[in-house]
Coordinates of N, CA, C and O in Angstrom, one line a residue:
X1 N -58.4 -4.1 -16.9 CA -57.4 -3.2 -16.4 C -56.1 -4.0 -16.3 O -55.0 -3.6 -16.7
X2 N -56.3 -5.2 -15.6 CA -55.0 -6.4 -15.4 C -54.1 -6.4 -16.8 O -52.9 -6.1 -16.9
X3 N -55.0 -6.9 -17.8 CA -54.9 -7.2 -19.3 C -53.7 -5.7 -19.9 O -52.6 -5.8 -20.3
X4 N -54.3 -4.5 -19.7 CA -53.5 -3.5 -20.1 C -52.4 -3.2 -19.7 O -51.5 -2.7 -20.5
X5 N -52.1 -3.4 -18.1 CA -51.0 -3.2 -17.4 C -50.2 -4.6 -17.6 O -49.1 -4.5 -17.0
X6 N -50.3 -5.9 -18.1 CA -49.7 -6.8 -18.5 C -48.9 -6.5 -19.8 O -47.7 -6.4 -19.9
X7 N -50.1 -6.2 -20.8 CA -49.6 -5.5 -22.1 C -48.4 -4.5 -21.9 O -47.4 -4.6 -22.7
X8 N -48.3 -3.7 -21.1 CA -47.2 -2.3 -21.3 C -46.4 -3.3 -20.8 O -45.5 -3.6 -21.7
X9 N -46.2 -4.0 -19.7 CA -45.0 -4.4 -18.8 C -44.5 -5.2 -20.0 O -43.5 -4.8 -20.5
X10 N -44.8 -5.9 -20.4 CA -44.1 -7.0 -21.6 C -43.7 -6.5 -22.8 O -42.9 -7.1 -23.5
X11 N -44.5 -5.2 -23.1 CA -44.1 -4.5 -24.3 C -42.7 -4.1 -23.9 O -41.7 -4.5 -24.5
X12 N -42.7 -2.8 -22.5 CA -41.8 -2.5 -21.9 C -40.0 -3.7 -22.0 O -38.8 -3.6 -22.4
X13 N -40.8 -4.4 -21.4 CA -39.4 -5.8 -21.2 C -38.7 -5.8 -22.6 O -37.5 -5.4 -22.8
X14 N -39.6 -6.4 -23.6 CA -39.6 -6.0 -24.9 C -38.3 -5.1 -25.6 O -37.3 -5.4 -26.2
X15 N -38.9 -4.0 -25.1 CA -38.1 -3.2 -25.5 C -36.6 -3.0 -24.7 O -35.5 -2.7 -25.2
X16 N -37.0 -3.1 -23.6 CA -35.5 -2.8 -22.9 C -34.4 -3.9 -22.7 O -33.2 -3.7 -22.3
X17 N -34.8 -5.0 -23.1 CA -34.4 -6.4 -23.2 C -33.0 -6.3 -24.0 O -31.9 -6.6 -23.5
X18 N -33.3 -5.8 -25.4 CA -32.3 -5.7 -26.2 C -31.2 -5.2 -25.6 O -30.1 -5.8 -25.7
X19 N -31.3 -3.8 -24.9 CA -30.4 -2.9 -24.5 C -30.1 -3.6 -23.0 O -29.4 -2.8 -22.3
X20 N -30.3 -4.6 -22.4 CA -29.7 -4.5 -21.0 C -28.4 -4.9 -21.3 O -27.6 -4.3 -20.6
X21 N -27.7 -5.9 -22.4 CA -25.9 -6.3 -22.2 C -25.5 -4.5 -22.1 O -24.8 -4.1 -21.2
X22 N -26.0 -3.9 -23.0 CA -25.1 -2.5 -23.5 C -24.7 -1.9 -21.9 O -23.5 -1.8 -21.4
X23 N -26.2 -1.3 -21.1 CA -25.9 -1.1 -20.3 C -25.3 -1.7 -19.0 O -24.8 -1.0 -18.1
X24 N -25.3 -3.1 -19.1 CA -24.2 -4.0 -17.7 C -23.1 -3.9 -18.1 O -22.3 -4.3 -17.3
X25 N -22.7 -3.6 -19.4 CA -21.2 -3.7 -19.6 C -20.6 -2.5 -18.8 O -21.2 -1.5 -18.6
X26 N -19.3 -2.9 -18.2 CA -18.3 -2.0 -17.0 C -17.4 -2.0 -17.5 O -16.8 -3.1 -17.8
X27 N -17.1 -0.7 -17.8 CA -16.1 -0.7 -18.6 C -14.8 -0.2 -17.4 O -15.1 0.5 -16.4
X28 N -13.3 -0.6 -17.9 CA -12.3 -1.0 -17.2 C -11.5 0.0 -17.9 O -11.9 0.2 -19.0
X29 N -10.7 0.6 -17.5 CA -9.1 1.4 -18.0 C -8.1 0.4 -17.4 O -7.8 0.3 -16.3
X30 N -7.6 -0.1 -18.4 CA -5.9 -0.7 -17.9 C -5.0 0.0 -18.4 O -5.2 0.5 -19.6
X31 N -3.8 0.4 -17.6 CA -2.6 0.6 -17.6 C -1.7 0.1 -18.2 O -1.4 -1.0 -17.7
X32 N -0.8 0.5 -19.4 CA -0.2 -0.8 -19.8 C 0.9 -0.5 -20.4 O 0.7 -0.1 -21.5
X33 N 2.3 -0.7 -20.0 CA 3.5 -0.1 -20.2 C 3.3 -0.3 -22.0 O 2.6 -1.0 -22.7
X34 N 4.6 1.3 -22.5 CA 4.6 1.2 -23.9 C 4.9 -0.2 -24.5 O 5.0 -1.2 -23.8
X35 N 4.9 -0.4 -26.2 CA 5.2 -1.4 -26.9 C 6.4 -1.7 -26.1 O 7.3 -1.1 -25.7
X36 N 5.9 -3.5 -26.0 CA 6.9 -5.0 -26.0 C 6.4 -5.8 -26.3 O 5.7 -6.6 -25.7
X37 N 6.9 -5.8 -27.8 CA 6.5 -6.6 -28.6 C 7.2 -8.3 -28.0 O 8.4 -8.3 -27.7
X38 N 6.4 -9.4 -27.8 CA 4.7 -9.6 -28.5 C 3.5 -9.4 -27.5 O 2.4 -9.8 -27.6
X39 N 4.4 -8.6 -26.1 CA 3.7 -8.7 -25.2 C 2.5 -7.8 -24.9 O 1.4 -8.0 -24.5
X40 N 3.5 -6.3 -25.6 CA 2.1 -5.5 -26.1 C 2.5 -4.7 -27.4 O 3.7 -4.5 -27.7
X41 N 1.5 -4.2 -28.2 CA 1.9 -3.8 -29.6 C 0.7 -2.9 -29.7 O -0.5 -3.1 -29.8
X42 N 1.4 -1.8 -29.5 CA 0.5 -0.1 -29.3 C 0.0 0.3 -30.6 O -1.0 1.0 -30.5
X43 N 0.4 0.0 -32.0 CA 0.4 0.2 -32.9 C -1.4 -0.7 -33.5 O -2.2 -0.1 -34.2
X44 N -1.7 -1.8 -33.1 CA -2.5 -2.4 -33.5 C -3.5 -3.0 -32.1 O -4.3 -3.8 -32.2
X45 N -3.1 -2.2 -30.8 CA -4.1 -2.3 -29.5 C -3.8 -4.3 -29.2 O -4.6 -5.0 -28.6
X46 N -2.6 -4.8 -29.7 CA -3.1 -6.4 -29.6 C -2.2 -6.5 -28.9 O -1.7 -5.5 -28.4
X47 N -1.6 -7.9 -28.4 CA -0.5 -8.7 -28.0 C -0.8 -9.2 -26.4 O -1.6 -8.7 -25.7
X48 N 0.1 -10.5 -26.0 CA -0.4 -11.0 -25.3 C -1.0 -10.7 -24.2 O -1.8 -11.5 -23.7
X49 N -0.5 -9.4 -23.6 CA -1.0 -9.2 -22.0 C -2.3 -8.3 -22.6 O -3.4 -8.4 -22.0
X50 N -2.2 -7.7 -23.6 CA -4.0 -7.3 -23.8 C -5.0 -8.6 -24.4 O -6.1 -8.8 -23.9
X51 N -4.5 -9.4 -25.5 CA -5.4 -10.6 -25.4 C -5.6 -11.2 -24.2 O -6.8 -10.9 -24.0
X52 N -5.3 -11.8 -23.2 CA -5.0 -11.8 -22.3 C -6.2 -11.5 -21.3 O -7.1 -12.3 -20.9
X53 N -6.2 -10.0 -21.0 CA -7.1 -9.4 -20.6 C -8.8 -9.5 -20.8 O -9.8 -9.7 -20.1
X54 N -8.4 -9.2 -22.6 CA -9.7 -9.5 -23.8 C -10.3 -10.7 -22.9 O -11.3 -10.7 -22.2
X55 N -9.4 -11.9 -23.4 CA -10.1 -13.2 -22.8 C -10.5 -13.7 -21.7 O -11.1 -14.7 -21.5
X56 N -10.1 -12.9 -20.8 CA -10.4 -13.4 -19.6 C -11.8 -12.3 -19.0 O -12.8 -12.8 -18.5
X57 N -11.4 -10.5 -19.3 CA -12.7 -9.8 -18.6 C -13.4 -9.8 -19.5 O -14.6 -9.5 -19.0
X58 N -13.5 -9.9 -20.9 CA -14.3 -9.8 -21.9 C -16.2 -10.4 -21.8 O -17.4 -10.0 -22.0
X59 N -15.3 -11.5 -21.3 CA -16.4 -12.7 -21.3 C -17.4 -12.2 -20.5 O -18.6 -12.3 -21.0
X60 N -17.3 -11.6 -19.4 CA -17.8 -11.2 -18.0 C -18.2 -9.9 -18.5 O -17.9 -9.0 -17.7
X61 N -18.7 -9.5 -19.6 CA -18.9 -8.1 -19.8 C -18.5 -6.6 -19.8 O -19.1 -5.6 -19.8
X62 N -17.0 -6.9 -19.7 CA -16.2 -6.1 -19.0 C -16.1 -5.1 -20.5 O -16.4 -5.7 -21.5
X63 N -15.9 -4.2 -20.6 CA -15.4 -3.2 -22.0 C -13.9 -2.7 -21.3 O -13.7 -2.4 -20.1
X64 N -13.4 -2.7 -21.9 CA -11.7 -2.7 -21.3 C -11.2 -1.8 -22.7 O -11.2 -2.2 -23.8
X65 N -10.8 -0.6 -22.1 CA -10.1 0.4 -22.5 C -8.9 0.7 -22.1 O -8.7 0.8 -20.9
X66 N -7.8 0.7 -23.2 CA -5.7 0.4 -23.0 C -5.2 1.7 -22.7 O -4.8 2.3 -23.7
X67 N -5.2 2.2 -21.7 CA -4.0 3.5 -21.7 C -2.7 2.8 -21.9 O -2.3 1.9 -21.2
X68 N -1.9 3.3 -23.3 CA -0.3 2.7 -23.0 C 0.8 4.0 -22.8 O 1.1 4.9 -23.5
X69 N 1.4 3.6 -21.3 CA 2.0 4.5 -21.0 C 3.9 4.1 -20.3 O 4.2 3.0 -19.8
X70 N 4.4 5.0 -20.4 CA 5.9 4.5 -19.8 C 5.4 3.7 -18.6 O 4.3 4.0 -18.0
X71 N 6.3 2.5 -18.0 CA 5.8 1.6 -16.9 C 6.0 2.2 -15.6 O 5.4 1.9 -14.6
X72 N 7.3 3.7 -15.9 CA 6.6 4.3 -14.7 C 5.4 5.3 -14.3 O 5.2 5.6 -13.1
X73 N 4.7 5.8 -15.4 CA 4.0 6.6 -15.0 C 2.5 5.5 -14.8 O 1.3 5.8 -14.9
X74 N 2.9 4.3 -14.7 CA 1.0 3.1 -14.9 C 1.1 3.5 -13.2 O 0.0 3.1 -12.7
X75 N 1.9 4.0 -12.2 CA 1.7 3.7 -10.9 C 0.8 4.8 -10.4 O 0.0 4.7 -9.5
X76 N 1.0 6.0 -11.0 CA 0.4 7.4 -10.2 C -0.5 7.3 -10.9 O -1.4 7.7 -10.2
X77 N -0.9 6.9 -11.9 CA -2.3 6.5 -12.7 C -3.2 6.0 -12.1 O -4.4 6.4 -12.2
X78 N -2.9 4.9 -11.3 CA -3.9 4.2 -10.7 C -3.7 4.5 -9.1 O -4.4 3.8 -8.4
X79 N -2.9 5.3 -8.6 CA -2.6 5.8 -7.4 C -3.8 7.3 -7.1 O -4.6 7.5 -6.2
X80 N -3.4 8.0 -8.2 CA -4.7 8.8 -8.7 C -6.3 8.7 -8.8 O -7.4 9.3 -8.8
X81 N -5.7 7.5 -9.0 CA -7.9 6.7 -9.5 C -8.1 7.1 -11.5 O -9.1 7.0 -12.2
X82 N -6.8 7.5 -11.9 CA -7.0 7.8 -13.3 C -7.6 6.1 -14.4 O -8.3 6.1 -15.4
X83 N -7.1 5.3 -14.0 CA -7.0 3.7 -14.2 C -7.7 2.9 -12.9 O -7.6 2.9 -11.6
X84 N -8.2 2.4 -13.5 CA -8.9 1.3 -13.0 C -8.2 -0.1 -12.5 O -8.6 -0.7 -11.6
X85 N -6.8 -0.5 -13.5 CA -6.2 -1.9 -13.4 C -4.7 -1.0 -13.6 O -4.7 0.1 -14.0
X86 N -3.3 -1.8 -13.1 CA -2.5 -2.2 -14.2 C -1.9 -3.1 -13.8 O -1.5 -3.6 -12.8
X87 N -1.7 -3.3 -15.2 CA -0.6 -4.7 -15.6 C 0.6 -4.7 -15.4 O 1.2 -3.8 -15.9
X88 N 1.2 -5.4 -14.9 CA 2.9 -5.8 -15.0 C 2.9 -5.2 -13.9 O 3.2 -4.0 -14.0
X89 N 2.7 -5.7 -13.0 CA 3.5 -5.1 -11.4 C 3.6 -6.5 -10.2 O 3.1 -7.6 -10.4
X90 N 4.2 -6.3 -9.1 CA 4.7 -7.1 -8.4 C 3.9 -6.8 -7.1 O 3.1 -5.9 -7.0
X91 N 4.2 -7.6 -6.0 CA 3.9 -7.6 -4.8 C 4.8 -6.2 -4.4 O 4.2 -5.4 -3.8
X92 N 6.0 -6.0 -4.7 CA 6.9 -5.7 -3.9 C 6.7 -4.3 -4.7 O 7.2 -3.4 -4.0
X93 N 6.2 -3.8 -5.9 CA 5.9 -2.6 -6.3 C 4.4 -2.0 -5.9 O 3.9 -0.9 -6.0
X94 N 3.8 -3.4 -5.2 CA 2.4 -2.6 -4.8 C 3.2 -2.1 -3.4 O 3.6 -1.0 -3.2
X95 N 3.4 -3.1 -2.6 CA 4.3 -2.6 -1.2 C 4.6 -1.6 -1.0 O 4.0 -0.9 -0.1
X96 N 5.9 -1.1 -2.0 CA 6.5 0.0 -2.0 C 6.0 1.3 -2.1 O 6.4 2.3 -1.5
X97 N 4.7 1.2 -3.1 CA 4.1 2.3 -3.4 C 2.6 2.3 -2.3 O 1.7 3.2 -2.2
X98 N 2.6 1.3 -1.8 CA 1.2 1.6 -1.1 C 0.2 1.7 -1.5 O -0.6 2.7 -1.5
X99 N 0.1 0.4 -2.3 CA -0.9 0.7 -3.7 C -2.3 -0.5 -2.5 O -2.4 -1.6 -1.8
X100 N -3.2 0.6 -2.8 CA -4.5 -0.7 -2.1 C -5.2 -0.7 -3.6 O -5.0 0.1 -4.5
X101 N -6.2 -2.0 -3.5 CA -6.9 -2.7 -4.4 C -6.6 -4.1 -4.2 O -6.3 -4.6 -3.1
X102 N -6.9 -5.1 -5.8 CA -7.1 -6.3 -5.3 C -5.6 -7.0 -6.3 O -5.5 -6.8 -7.5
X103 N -4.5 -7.7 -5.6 CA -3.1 -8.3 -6.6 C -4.0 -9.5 -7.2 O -4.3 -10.5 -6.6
X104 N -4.2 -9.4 -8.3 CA -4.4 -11.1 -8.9 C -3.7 -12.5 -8.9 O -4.2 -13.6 -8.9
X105 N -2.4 -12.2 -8.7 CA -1.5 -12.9 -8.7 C -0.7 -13.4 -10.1 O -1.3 -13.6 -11.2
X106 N 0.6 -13.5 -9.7 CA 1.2 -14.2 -11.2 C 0.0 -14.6 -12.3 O -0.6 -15.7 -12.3
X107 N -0.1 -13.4 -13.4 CA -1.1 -13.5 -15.0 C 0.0 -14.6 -15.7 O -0.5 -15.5 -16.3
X108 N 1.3 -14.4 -15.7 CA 1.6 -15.0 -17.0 C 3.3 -14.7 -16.2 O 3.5 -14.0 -15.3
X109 N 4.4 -15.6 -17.0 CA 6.0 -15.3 -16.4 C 6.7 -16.1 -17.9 O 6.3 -17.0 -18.7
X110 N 8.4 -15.0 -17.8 CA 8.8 -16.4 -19.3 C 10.6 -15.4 -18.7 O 10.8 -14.6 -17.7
X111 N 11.4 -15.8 -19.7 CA 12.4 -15.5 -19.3 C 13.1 -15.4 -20.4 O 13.1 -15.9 -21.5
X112 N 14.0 -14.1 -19.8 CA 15.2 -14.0 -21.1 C 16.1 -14.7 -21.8 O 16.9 -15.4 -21.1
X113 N 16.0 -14.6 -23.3 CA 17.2 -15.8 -23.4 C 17.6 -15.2 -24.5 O 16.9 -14.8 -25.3
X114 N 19.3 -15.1 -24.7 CA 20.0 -14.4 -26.1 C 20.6 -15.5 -26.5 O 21.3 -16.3 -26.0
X115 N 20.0 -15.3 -28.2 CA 20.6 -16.2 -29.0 C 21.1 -15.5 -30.3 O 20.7 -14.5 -30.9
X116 N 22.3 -16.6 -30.7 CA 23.5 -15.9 -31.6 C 24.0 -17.4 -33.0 O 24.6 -18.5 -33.0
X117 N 23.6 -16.8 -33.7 CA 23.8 -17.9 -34.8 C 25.2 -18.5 -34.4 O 26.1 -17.7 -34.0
X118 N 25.5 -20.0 -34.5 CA 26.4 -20.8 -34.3 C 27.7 -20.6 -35.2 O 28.7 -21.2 -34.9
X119 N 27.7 -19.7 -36.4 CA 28.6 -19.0 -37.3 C 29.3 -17.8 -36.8 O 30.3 -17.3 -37.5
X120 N 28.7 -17.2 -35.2 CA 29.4 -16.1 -35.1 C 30.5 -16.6 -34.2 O 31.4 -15.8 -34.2
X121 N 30.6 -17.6 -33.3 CA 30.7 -18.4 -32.5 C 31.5 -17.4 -31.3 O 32.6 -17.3 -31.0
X122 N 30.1 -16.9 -30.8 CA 30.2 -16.1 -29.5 C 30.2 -17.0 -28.3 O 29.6 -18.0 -27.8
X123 N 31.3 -16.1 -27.8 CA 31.2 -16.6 -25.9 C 30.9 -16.1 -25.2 O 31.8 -15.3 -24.9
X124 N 29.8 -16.0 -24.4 CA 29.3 -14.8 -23.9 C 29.2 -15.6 -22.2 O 28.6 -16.6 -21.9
X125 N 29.7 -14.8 -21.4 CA 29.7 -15.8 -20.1 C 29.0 -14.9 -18.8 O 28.6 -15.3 -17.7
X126 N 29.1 -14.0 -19.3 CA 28.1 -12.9 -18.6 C 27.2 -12.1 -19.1 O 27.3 -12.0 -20.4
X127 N 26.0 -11.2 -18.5 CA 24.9 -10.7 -19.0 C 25.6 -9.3 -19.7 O 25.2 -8.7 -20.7
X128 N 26.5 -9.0 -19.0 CA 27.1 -7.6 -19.4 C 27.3 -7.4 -20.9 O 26.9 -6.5 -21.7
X129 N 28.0 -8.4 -21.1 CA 28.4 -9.1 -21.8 C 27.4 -8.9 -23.4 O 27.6 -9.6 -24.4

């Protein structure tokens, strides 16, 4: 009797073995302002703040699905419970909105910079400008 009930359990395992990644995968909705290019690129699901993501929850099982939406509507999205994450926000925009969940802290930072071929020979001394 031991012997039979050994048999199914291992057959069992067997079988369900294959399928346990499928079902531990948790899958995620991020929020994620329209195309900025190379930051995000709606046209082809890529660029850095979704690689980004890829590489970091990927690993951990995570299945991560991109809502891309104007950067103001990613806030009532996840204020709603429609989204799970989003991307590109501040201390001072969770604050304001009274957003609870968990801040990751600074993902990534870079800064503007305009450049003008040395033939046009622009003076530009303000941002207005």
């Amino acid at each position: 009797m031991f012997r039979i009930y050994t048999r199914i359990l291992i057959t069992l395992l067997l079988l369900v073995f294959p399928f346990q990644k499928a079902f531990s995968q948790q899958k995620i909705t991020v929020a994620l302002g329209n195309t900025l290019p190379p930051w995000v690129m709606v046209e082809d699901n890529t660029g850095i703040i979704p690689d980004l993501l890829r590489a970091t929850l990927g690993v951990h099982g995570y299945q991560i699905h991109f809502v891309y939406v104007p950067y103001a509507r990613r806030i009532p999205l996840y204020t709603e419970n429609l989204v799970d994450v989003v991307s590109d926000i501040n201390e001072k925009v969770i604050e304001t909105h009274q957003m609870s969940g968990y801040f990751s802290d600074i993902a990534y930072s870079y800064e503007n910079f305009a450049f003008s071929l040395a033939k046009q020979n622009l003076q530009l001394s303000s941002i207005a400008q």
